[in-house]
Amino acid sequence: MFSRHVDALIDAFRVLPGVGPRSAQRMTFHLLERDREGGQGLVEALQRALEHVGQCRQCRMLSDEDICGICRSERRDASLLCVVESPADVMAIEQATDYRGRYFVLMGHFSPLDGIGPDELGLDLLEQRLDSGEVAEMILATNPTVEGEATASYLMDMARSRNVRSSRIAHGVPIGGELEYVDGGTLSHAFQGRLEIK
Amino acid sequence: MFSRHVDALIDAFRVLPGVGPRSAQRMTFHLLERDREGGQGLVEALQRALEHVGQCRQCRMLSDEDICGICRSERRDASLLCVVESPADVMAIEQATDYRGRYFVLMGHFSPLDGIGPDELGLDLLEQRLDSGEVAEMILATNPTVEGEATASYLMDMARSRNVRSSRIAHGVPIGGELEYVDGGTLSHAFQGRLEIK
């Protein structure tokens, strides 16, 4: 309204997920009035990330190098391969579990209407990986949504035809949740997936 | 965790107001996975704003130029001066009201504990403005908080000693609000500030 550059910055902040016109304005004023140093830090960090962060050639995880740290690490069990939809899923699994195998990041899920098929998900790369004979078990950790399930089922067939064992992470009542408030689909899943107590 | 540049970017996003670790991660992945062009646009807009946006020499509003558009405009009534705490307040007033006077932006409010006094709020500049004789009425639109009220009352004295009329924007029950749910302070203000119906 008063400054071309201020207006342009408010607009530019709206590319961020969850940022509407009010938050974009708040971010702009905050940086320009109170934290220009932090703003300059953000410029540099973003510029550097855009320039240097690509995808791991082996697992498609976001990485600074050709092959990411997990794929390079000798201490990771190469016979376990966990397939996830996004880098955020890898972060979540690494932070919460003691999984020590490797990953394959699809960067999405099957979505024919958006033109996302096997090529976009890098499934040729995944096939090579299964063909190499290195992988004993493929753990399917795609999201429990319609698209995630369709993707998992396609990958399950891919593994079966190559005699690679595949498994799906368990879906059921979340820890700390109350049965009464859990949705029907989850509860029905929890019954189907019940485990025998030994 | 896997990429130095990714981690640095997640950290850098946390300078933004209202952005915690989860949103910072979401922003980072969103830009790197899906909108690198938008990310580059943000880099450039932020860099340009940091370089070129300063404060108007006359009213302290964020501005690309020495004197901002409102202060330069001949169509603005120079005899009315509205004092606000921040550039966002100017935006809000411009968008909602038909005020056609000029502004003075304090960029804060009195806060002795944080070392914010007359100098930090540019009150010497405001005094010059009042001394120039150009201003007939100073409208105090600081926030109705303890600090905002203290600031307003200081400015009121400043105007009185210079024989400049000053006014305070009305505080009361918000339009569309329900009396039952309005807080006590606001309701009491609304009674004190009642206007006679003619």
CSV table of C-alpha atoms in Angstrom, one decimal:
chain,number,residue,atom,x,y,z
A,1,MET,CA,0.0,0.0,0.0
A,2,PHE,CA,2.8,2.4,0.8
A,3,SER,CA,5.9,0.6,-0.2
A,4,ARG,CA,6.3,-1.5,-3.3
A,5,HIS,CA,8.9,-3.7,-1.6
A,6,VAL,CA,6.8,-4.3,1.6
A,7,ASP,CA,3.8,-5.3,-0.6
A,8,ALA,CA,6.0,-7.6,-2.6
A,9,LEU,CA,7.3,-9.3,0.5
A,10,ILE,CA,3.8,-9.8,2.0
A,11,ASP,CA,2.9,-11.5,-1.3
A,12,ALA,CA,6.0,-13.6,-1.4
A,13,PHE,CA,5.4,-15.0,2.2
A,14,ARG,CA,2.1,-16.4,0.9
A,15,VAL,CA,3.9,-19.2,-0.9
A,16,LEU,CA,4.5,-20.8,2.6
A,17,PRO,CA,1.9,-23.4,3.6
A,18,GLY,CA,-0.6,-22.2,6.1
A,19,VAL,CA,0.3,-18.5,5.6
A,20,GLY,CA,-2.7,-16.2,4.7
A,21,PRO,CA,-2.7,-12.5,4.1
A,22,ARG,CA,-2.7,-11.5,7.8
A,23,SER,CA,0.2,-13.8,8.9
A,24,ALA,CA,2.1,-12.7,5.8
A,25,GLN,CA,1.7,-9.1,6.8
A,26,ARG,CA,2.7,-9.9,10.4
A,27,MET,CA,5.8,-11.7,9.3
A,28,THR,CA,6.8,-8.9,7.0
A,29,PHE,CA,6.4,-6.2,9.7
A,30,HIS,CA,8.1,-8.3,12.3
A,31,LEU,CA,11.2,-8.8,10.2
A,32,LEU,CA,11.4,-5.2,9.0
A,33,GLU,CA,10.7,-3.6,12.3
A,34,ARG,CA,12.3,-5.9,14.8
A,35,ASP,CA,14.5,-8.6,13.3
A,36,ARG,CA,16.4,-7.6,10.2
A,37,GLU,CA,19.3,-9.8,11.2
A,38,GLY,CA,17.0,-12.8,11.4
A,39,GLY,CA,15.5,-11.8,8.1
A,40,GLN,CA,19.0,-11.7,6.5
A,41,GLY,CA,19.7,-15.1,8.0
A,42,LEU,CA,16.5,-16.5,6.4
A,43,VAL,CA,17.5,-15.1,3.0
A,44,GLU,CA,20.9,-16.8,3.2
A,45,ALA,CA,19.6,-20.1,4.6
A,46,LEU,CA,16.9,-20.3,2.0
A,47,GLN,CA,19.2,-19.3,-0.9
A,48,ARG,CA,21.8,-21.9,0.2
A,49,ALA,CA,19.1,-24.7,0.6
A,50,LEU,CA,17.7,-23.9,-2.8
A,51,GLU,CA,21.1,-24.1,-4.4
A,52,HIS,CA,22.6,-27.1,-2.6
A,53,VAL,CA,19.7,-29.4,-1.5
A,54,GLY,CA,18.8,-32.0,-4.1
A,55,GLN,CA,17.6,-35.6,-3.9
A,56,CYS,CA,19.7,-38.6,-2.9
A,57,ARG,CA,20.3,-40.7,-6.1
A,58,GLN,CA,19.5,-43.9,-4.2
A,59,CYS,CA,16.6,-43.1,-1.9
A,60,ARG,CA,15.2,-39.8,-3.2
A,61,MET,CA,15.5,-38.2,0.3
A,62,LEU,CA,16.4,-34.5,0.4
A,63,SER,CA,20.1,-34.4,0.6
A,64,ASP,CA,23.1,-32.0,0.2
A,65,GLU,CA,25.1,-34.8,-1.5
A,66,ASP,CA,24.6,-37.3,-4.3
A,67,ILE,CA,24.1,-40.1,-1.8
A,68,CYS,CA,22.5,-39.2,1.6
A,69,GLY,CA,23.9,-39.9,5.0
A,70,ILE,CA,21.6,-42.9,5.7
A,71,CYS,CA,22.3,-44.6,2.4
A,72,ARG,CA,26.1,-44.1,2.9
A,73,SER,CA,26.1,-45.3,6.5
A,74,GLU,CA,27.6,-48.7,7.1
A,75,ARG,CA,25.7,-49.0,10.4
A,76,ARG,CA,22.4,-49.2,8.7
A,77,ASP,CA,20.8,-52.5,7.9
A,78,ALA,CA,20.7,-52.7,4.1
A,79,SER,CA,18.3,-55.7,4.1
A,80,LEU,CA,15.5,-53.5,5.5
A,81,LEU,CA,13.9,-50.9,3.3
A,82,CYS,CA,11.1,-48.6,4.5
A,83,VAL,CA,9.1,-46.9,1.8
A,84,VAL,CA,7.5,-43.6,2.8
A,85,GLU,CA,5.7,-40.8,1.0
A,86,SER,CA,7.8,-37.8,2.1
A,87,PRO,CA,11.0,-36.6,3.8
A,88,ALA,CA,8.9,-35.5,6.8
A,89,ASP,CA,7.9,-39.1,7.3
A,90,VAL,CA,11.6,-40.1,7.4
A,91,MET,CA,12.1,-37.4,10.1
A,92,ALA,CA,9.2,-38.7,12.1
A,93,ILE,CA,10.3,-42.3,12.0
A,94,GLU,CA,13.9,-41.4,12.8
A,95,GLN,CA,12.8,-39.3,15.8
A,96,ALA,CA,10.3,-41.8,17.2
A,97,THR,CA,11.4,-45.3,16.5
A,98,ASP,CA,14.6,-47.4,16.7
A,99,TYR,CA,14.4,-48.4,13.0
A,100,ARG,CA,17.9,-48.9,11.7
A,101,GLY,CA,17.3,-49.9,8.1
A,102,ARG,CA,17.2,-47.7,5.0
A,103,TYR,CA,14.5,-45.7,3.3
A,104,PHE,CA,13.0,-45.1,0.0
A,105,VAL,CA,11.1,-41.8,-0.4
A,106,LEU,CA,8.3,-41.7,-3.0
A,107,MET,CA,7.8,-37.9,-2.8
A,108,GLY,CA,4.1,-38.4,-3.2
A,109,HIS,CA,1.6,-41.2,-3.8
A,110,PHE,CA,-0.3,-42.5,-6.8
A,111,SER,CA,-2.7,-39.9,-8.0
A,112,PRO,CA,-3.8,-40.6,-11.6
A,113,LEU,CA,-5.9,-37.4,-11.8
A,114,ASP,CA,-2.8,-35.3,-11.0
A,115,GLY,CA,-0.7,-37.4,-13.4
A,116,ILE,CA,1.3,-39.0,-10.7
A,117,GLY,CA,2.2,-42.5,-11.6
A,118,PRO,CA,5.2,-44.9,-11.3
A,119,ASP,CA,7.6,-42.6,-13.1
A,120,GLU,CA,6.9,-39.6,-10.8
A,121,LEU,CA,7.4,-41.8,-7.7
A,122,GLY,CA,10.7,-43.1,-9.0
A,123,LEU,CA,9.5,-46.7,-9.0
A,124,ASP,CA,12.2,-47.7,-11.6
A,125,LEU,CA,14.8,-46.8,-8.9
A,126,LEU,CA,12.9,-48.9,-6.4
A,127,GLU,CA,12.7,-51.9,-8.8
A,128,GLN,CA,16.4,-51.8,-9.3
A,129,ARG,CA,16.9,-51.8,-5.6
A,130,LEU,CA,14.7,-54.8,-5.1
A,131,ASP,CA,16.3,-56.6,-8.1
A,132,SER,CA,19.8,-56.1,-6.5
A,133,GLY,CA,18.9,-58.8,-4.0
A,134,GLU,CA,20.1,-56.7,-1.2
A,135,VAL,CA,16.6,-56.1,0.3
A,136,ALA,CA,15.1,-58.9,2.4
A,137,GLU,CA,12.1,-57.0,3.7
A,138,MET,CA,10.3,-54.0,2.4
A,139,ILE,CA,8.3,-52.1,5.0
A,140,LEU,CA,5.4,-50.1,3.6
A,141,ALA,CA,4.9,-47.0,5.6
A,142,THR,CA,2.7,-44.9,3.2
A,143,ASN,CA,-0.1,-43.0,4.8
A,144,PRO,CA,-3.4,-44.9,5.6
A,145,THR,CA,-5.3,-42.8,3.0
A,146,VAL,CA,-7.0,-44.2,-0.1
A,147,GLU,CA,-4.0,-43.0,-2.2
A,148,GLY,CA,-1.5,-44.3,0.3
A,149,GLU,CA,-3.2,-47.7,0.4
A,150,ALA,CA,-3.4,-47.9,-3.4
A,151,THR,CA,0.3,-47.1,-3.6
A,152,ALA,CA,1.2,-49.7,-0.9
A,153,SER,CA,-0.8,-52.4,-2.6
A,154,TYR,CA,1.0,-51.7,-5.9
A,155,LEU,CA,4.3,-51.9,-4.2
A,156,MET,CA,3.3,-55.1,-2.4
A,157,ASP,CA,2.7,-56.7,-5.8
A,158,MET,CA,6.1,-55.4,-7.0
A,159,ALA,CA,7.8,-57.1,-4.1
A,160,ARG,CA,5.9,-60.3,-4.4
A,161,SER,CA,6.8,-60.8,-8.0
A,162,ARG,CA,10.5,-60.5,-7.0
A,163,ASN,CA,10.2,-62.8,-4.0
A,164,VAL,CA,10.9,-60.0,-1.6
A,165,ARG,CA,9.0,-60.1,1.7
A,166,SER,CA,6.9,-57.0,2.3
A,167,SER,CA,5.1,-55.8,5.4
A,168,ARG,CA,2.7,-52.9,6.2
A,169,ILE,CA,3.1,-50.9,9.4
A,170,ALA,CA,0.2,-51.5,11.9
A,171,HIS,CA,-2.9,-49.4,11.9
A,172,GLY,CA,-5.1,-49.3,14.9
A,173,VAL,CA,-6.1,-47.3,18.0
A,174,PRO,CA,-3.4,-44.7,18.8
A,175,ILE,CA,-1.6,-45.0,22.1
A,176,GLY,CA,-3.3,-42.8,24.7
A,177,GLY,CA,-6.4,-42.6,22.6
A,178,GLU,CA,-9.8,-43.6,23.9
A,179,LEU,CA,-11.8,-46.3,22.2
A,180,GLU,CA,-15.0,-44.3,22.5
A,181,TYR,CA,-13.6,-41.4,20.4
A,182,VAL,CA,-11.7,-43.4,17.7
A,183,ASP,CA,-13.3,-43.3,14.3
A,184,GLY,CA,-15.0,-46.4,12.9
A,185,GLY,CA,-12.4,-47.1,10.1
A,186,THR,CA,-9.5,-47.2,12.6
A,187,LEU,CA,-11.4,-49.3,15.1
A,188,SER,CA,-12.4,-51.8,12.4
A,189,HIS,CA,-8.7,-51.9,11.3
A,190,ALA,CA,-7.7,-52.5,14.9
A,191,PHE,CA,-9.9,-55.6,15.0
A,192,GLN,CA,-8.7,-57.0,11.7
A,193,GLY,CA,-5.1,-56.5,12.7
A,194,ARG,CA,-5.4,-58.0,16.2
A,195,LEU,CA,-2.4,-59.9,17.4
A,196,GLU,CA,-2.5,-63.1,19.4
A,197,ILE,CA,-1.3,-62.8,23.0
A,198,LYS,CA,1.3,-65.6,23.6
B,1,MET,CA,19.2,-34.5,10.6
B,2,PHE,CA,20.3,-35.5,7.1
B,3,SER,CA,21.2,-32.3,5.4
B,4,ARG,CA,23.0,-29.4,7.0
B,5,HIS,CA,21.2,-26.9,4.7
B,6,VAL,CA,17.8,-28.4,5.4
B,7,ASP,CA,18.4,-28.1,9.2
B,8,ALA,CA,19.7,-24.6,8.8
B,9,LEU,CA,16.6,-23.6,6.9
B,10,ILE,CA,14.3,-25.1,9.4
B,11,ASP,CA,16.1,-23.1,12.1
B,12,ALA,CA,16.0,-19.9,10.1
B,13,PHE,CA,12.2,-20.1,9.6
B,14,ARG,CA,11.8,-19.9,13.3
B,15,VAL,CA,12.6,-16.2,13.3
B,16,LEU,CA,9.1,-15.7,11.9
B,17,PRO,CA,6.4,-14.9,14.5
B,18,GLY,CA,4.1,-17.8,15.3
B,19,VAL,CA,6.4,-20.4,13.6
B,20,GLY,CA,7.4,-23.3,15.8
B,21,PRO,CA,9.6,-26.3,14.9
B,22,ARG,CA,6.7,-28.2,13.2
B,23,SER,CA,5.6,-25.4,10.9
B,24,ALA,CA,9.2,-24.5,10.2
B,25,GLN,CA,9.8,-28.1,9.0
B,26,ARG,CA,6.6,-28.0,7.0
B,27,MET,CA,7.6,-24.8,5.3
B,28,THR,CA,11.1,-26.1,4.5
B,29,PHE,CA,9.9,-29.3,3.0
B,30,HIS,CA,7.1,-27.6,1.1
B,31,LEU,CA,9.5,-25.2,-0.6
B,32,LEU,CA,12.2,-27.7,-1.4
B,33,GLU,CA,9.8,-30.4,-2.6
B,34,ARG,CA,7.1,-28.5,-4.3
B,35,ASP,CA,7.8,-24.8,-4.8
B,36,ARG,CA,11.4,-23.9,-5.4
B,37,GLU,CA,10.3,-21.1,-7.7
B,38,GLY,CA,8.2,-19.6,-4.9
B,39,GLY,CA,11.2,-20.1,-2.5
B,40,GLN,CA,13.4,-18.2,-4.9
B,41,GLY,CA,10.8,-15.4,-5.2
B,42,LEU,CA,10.8,-15.2,-1.4
B,43,VAL,CA,14.6,-14.9,-1.2
B,44,GLU,CA,14.5,-12.0,-3.7
B,45,ALA,CA,11.5,-10.2,-2.2
B,46,LEU,CA,13.0,-10.4,1.3
B,47,GLN,CA,16.5,-9.4,0.2
B,48,ARG,CA,15.1,-6.4,-1.7
B,49,ALA,CA,12.8,-5.3,1.2
B,50,LEU,CA,15.7,-5.6,3.7
B,51,GLU,CA,17.9,-3.5,1.4
B,52,HIS,CA,15.4,-0.8,0.4
B,53,VAL,CA,12.8,-0.4,3.1
B,54,GLY,CA,13.6,2.2,5.7
B,55,GLN,CA,11.5,4.6,7.7
B,56,CYS,CA,9.9,7.8,6.4
B,57,ARG,CA,11.8,10.7,7.8
B,58,GLN,CA,8.6,12.5,8.6
B,59,CYS,CA,6.2,9.9,10.0
B,60,ARG,CA,8.4,6.9,10.7
B,61,MET,CA,6.2,4.6,8.6
B,62,LEU,CA,8.1,1.8,6.7
B,63,SER,CA,8.8,3.3,3.3
B,64,ASP,CA,11.0,2.8,0.2
B,65,GLU,CA,11.8,6.4,0.0
B,66,ASP,CA,12.9,9.2,2.3
B,67,ILE,CA,9.4,10.6,2.6
B,68,CYS,CA,6.5,8.1,2.3
B,69,GLY,CA,3.6,8.4,-0.1
B,70,ILE,CA,1.1,9.6,2.5
B,71,CYS,CA,3.4,12.4,3.8
B,72,ARG,CA,4.1,13.5,0.2
B,73,SER,CA,0.5,13.4,-1.0
B,74,GLU,CA,-1.1,16.8,-1.5
B,75,ARG,CA,-4.6,15.3,-1.1
B,76,ARG,CA,-4.0,14.4,2.5
B,77,ASP,CA,-5.3,16.8,5.2
B,78,ALA,CA,-2.1,18.0,6.9
B,79,SER,CA,-4.1,19.5,9.8
B,80,LEU,CA,-5.0,16.0,11.1
B,81,LEU,CA,-2.3,13.8,12.6
B,82,CYS,CA,-3.1,10.3,13.7
B,83,VAL,CA,-0.6,8.7,16.1
B,84,VAL,CA,-0.4,4.9,16.0
B,85,GLU,CA,2.0,2.3,17.5
B,86,SER,CA,2.9,0.3,14.3
B,87,PRO,CA,2.8,0.2,10.5
B,88,ALA,CA,0.1,-2.5,10.8
B,89,ASP,CA,-2.1,0.0,12.5
B,90,VAL,CA,-1.8,2.4,9.6
B,91,MET,CA,-2.7,-0.5,7.2
B,92,ALA,CA,-5.8,-1.3,9.3
B,93,ILE,CA,-6.9,2.3,9.5
B,94,GLU,CA,-6.4,2.9,5.7
B,95,GLN,CA,-8.3,-0.3,4.9
B,96,ALA,CA,-11.3,0.3,7.2
B,97,THR,CA,-11.8,4.0,7.6
B,98,ASP,CA,-12.1,7.1,5.4
B,99,TYR,CA,-9.5,9.0,7.4
B,100,ARG,CA,-7.6,11.3,5.0
B,101,GLY,CA,-5.2,13.0,7.4
B,102,ARG,CA,-1.6,12.0,8.0
B,103,TYR,CA,0.1,9.6,10.4
B,104,PHE,CA,2.9,9.4,13.0
B,105,VAL,CA,4.1,5.9,13.7
B,106,LEU,CA,5.7,5.5,17.1
B,107,MET,CA,7.1,2.0,16.4
B,108,GLY,CA,6.2,0.9,19.9
B,109,HIS,CA,4.9,2.3,23.1
B,110,PHE,CA,6.3,3.5,26.4
B,111,SER,CA,7.9,0.6,28.2
B,112,PRO,CA,10.5,1.7,30.8
B,113,LEU,CA,11.5,-1.9,31.7
B,114,ASP,CA,12.6,-2.5,28.1
B,115,GLY,CA,14.3,0.9,27.9
B,116,ILE,CA,11.7,2.4,25.5
B,117,GLY,CA,11.2,6.0,26.2
B,118,PRO,CA,10.6,9.3,24.3
B,119,ASP,CA,13.8,8.9,22.2
B,120,GLU,CA,13.0,5.4,21.0
B,121,LEU,CA,9.5,6.5,20.0
B,122,GLY,CA,10.8,9.5,18.0
B,123,LEU,CA,8.9,12.0,20.1
B,124,ASP,CA,11.4,14.8,19.2
B,125,LEU,CA,10.2,14.4,15.6
B,126,LEU,CA,6.6,14.5,16.8
B,127,GLU,CA,7.3,17.7,18.8
B,128,GLN,CA,8.8,19.4,15.8
B,129,ARG,CA,5.7,18.5,13.9
B,130,LEU,CA,3.4,19.9,16.5
B,131,ASP,CA,5.6,23.0,16.8
B,132,SER,CA,5.3,23.7,13.1
B,133,GLY,CA,1.7,24.8,13.6
B,134,GLU,CA,0.5,22.7,10.8
B,135,VAL,CA,-1.4,20.3,13.0
B,136,ALA,CA,-4.8,21.3,14.3
B,137,GLU,CA,-5.9,18.0,15.8
B,138,MET,CA,-3.8,15.0,17.0
B,139,ILE,CA,-5.9,11.8,17.0
B,140,LEU,CA,-4.4,9.3,19.5
B,141,ALA,CA,-4.9,5.7,18.2
B,142,THR,CA,-2.5,3.8,20.4
B,143,ASN,CA,-3.7,0.5,21.6
B,144,PRO,CA,-6.1,0.4,24.6
B,145,THR,CA,-3.5,-1.4,26.8
B,146,VAL,CA,-1.8,-0.1,29.9
B,147,GLU,CA,1.2,0.9,27.9
B,148,GLY,CA,-0.8,2.3,25.0
B,149,GLU,CA,-2.9,4.4,27.5
B,150,ALA,CA,0.2,5.7,29.2
B,151,THR,CA,1.7,6.7,25.9
B,152,ALA,CA,-1.5,8.4,24.9
B,153,SER,CA,-1.7,10.3,28.1
B,154,TYR,CA,1.9,11.5,27.7
B,155,LEU,CA,1.2,12.7,24.1
B,156,MET,CA,-2.0,14.4,25.3
B,157,ASP,CA,0.1,16.5,27.7
B,158,MET,CA,2.5,17.3,24.9
B,159,ALA,CA,-0.3,18.5,22.7
B,160,ARG,CA,-2.0,20.5,25.5
B,161,SER,CA,1.2,22.4,26.3
B,162,ARG,CA,1.4,23.4,22.6
B,163,ASN,CA,-2.3,24.4,22.3
B,164,VAL,CA,-2.9,21.6,19.8
B,165,ARG,CA,-6.3,19.9,20.1
B,166,SER,CA,-6.0,16.1,20.8
B,167,SER,CA,-8.6,13.3,20.7
B,168,ARG,CA,-8.6,9.7,21.5
B,169,ILE,CA,-10.4,7.1,19.3
B,170,ALA,CA,-13.5,5.7,20.9
B,171,HIS,CA,-13.4,2.5,22.9
B,172,GLY,CA,-16.5,0.4,23.6
B,173,VAL,CA,-18.6,-2.5,22.6
B,174,PRO,CA,-17.4,-3.8,19.2
B,175,ILE,CA,-19.9,-3.7,16.3
B,176,GLY,CA,-21.6,-7.2,16.0
B,177,GLY,CA,-20.5,-8.1,19.6
B,178,GLU,CA,-22.9,-9.2,22.2
B,179,LEU,CA,-23.2,-7.2,25.4
B,180,GLU,CA,-23.3,-10.3,27.5
B,181,TYR,CA,-19.9,-11.5,26.3
B,182,VAL,CA,-18.0,-8.2,26.3
B,183,ASP,CA,-15.4,-8.0,29.1
B,184,GLY,CA,-16.0,-5.7,32.0
B,185,GLY,CA,-13.3,-3.1,31.2
B,186,THR,CA,-14.7,-2.6,27.7
B,187,LEU,CA,-18.3,-2.3,29.0
B,188,SER,CA,-17.3,0.2,31.6
B,189,HIS,CA,-15.4,2.2,29.0
B,190,ALA,CA,-18.6,2.1,26.8
B,191,PHE,CA,-20.6,3.7,29.6
B,192,GLN,CA,-18.1,6.3,30.4
B,193,GLY,CA,-17.8,7.2,26.7
B,194,ARG,CA,-21.5,7.3,26.0
B,195,LEU,CA,-22.7,9.9,23.4
B,196,GLU,CA,-25.8,11.9,23.8
B,197,ILE,CA,-28.5,11.2,21.1
B,198,LYS,CA,-29.6,14.4,19.5
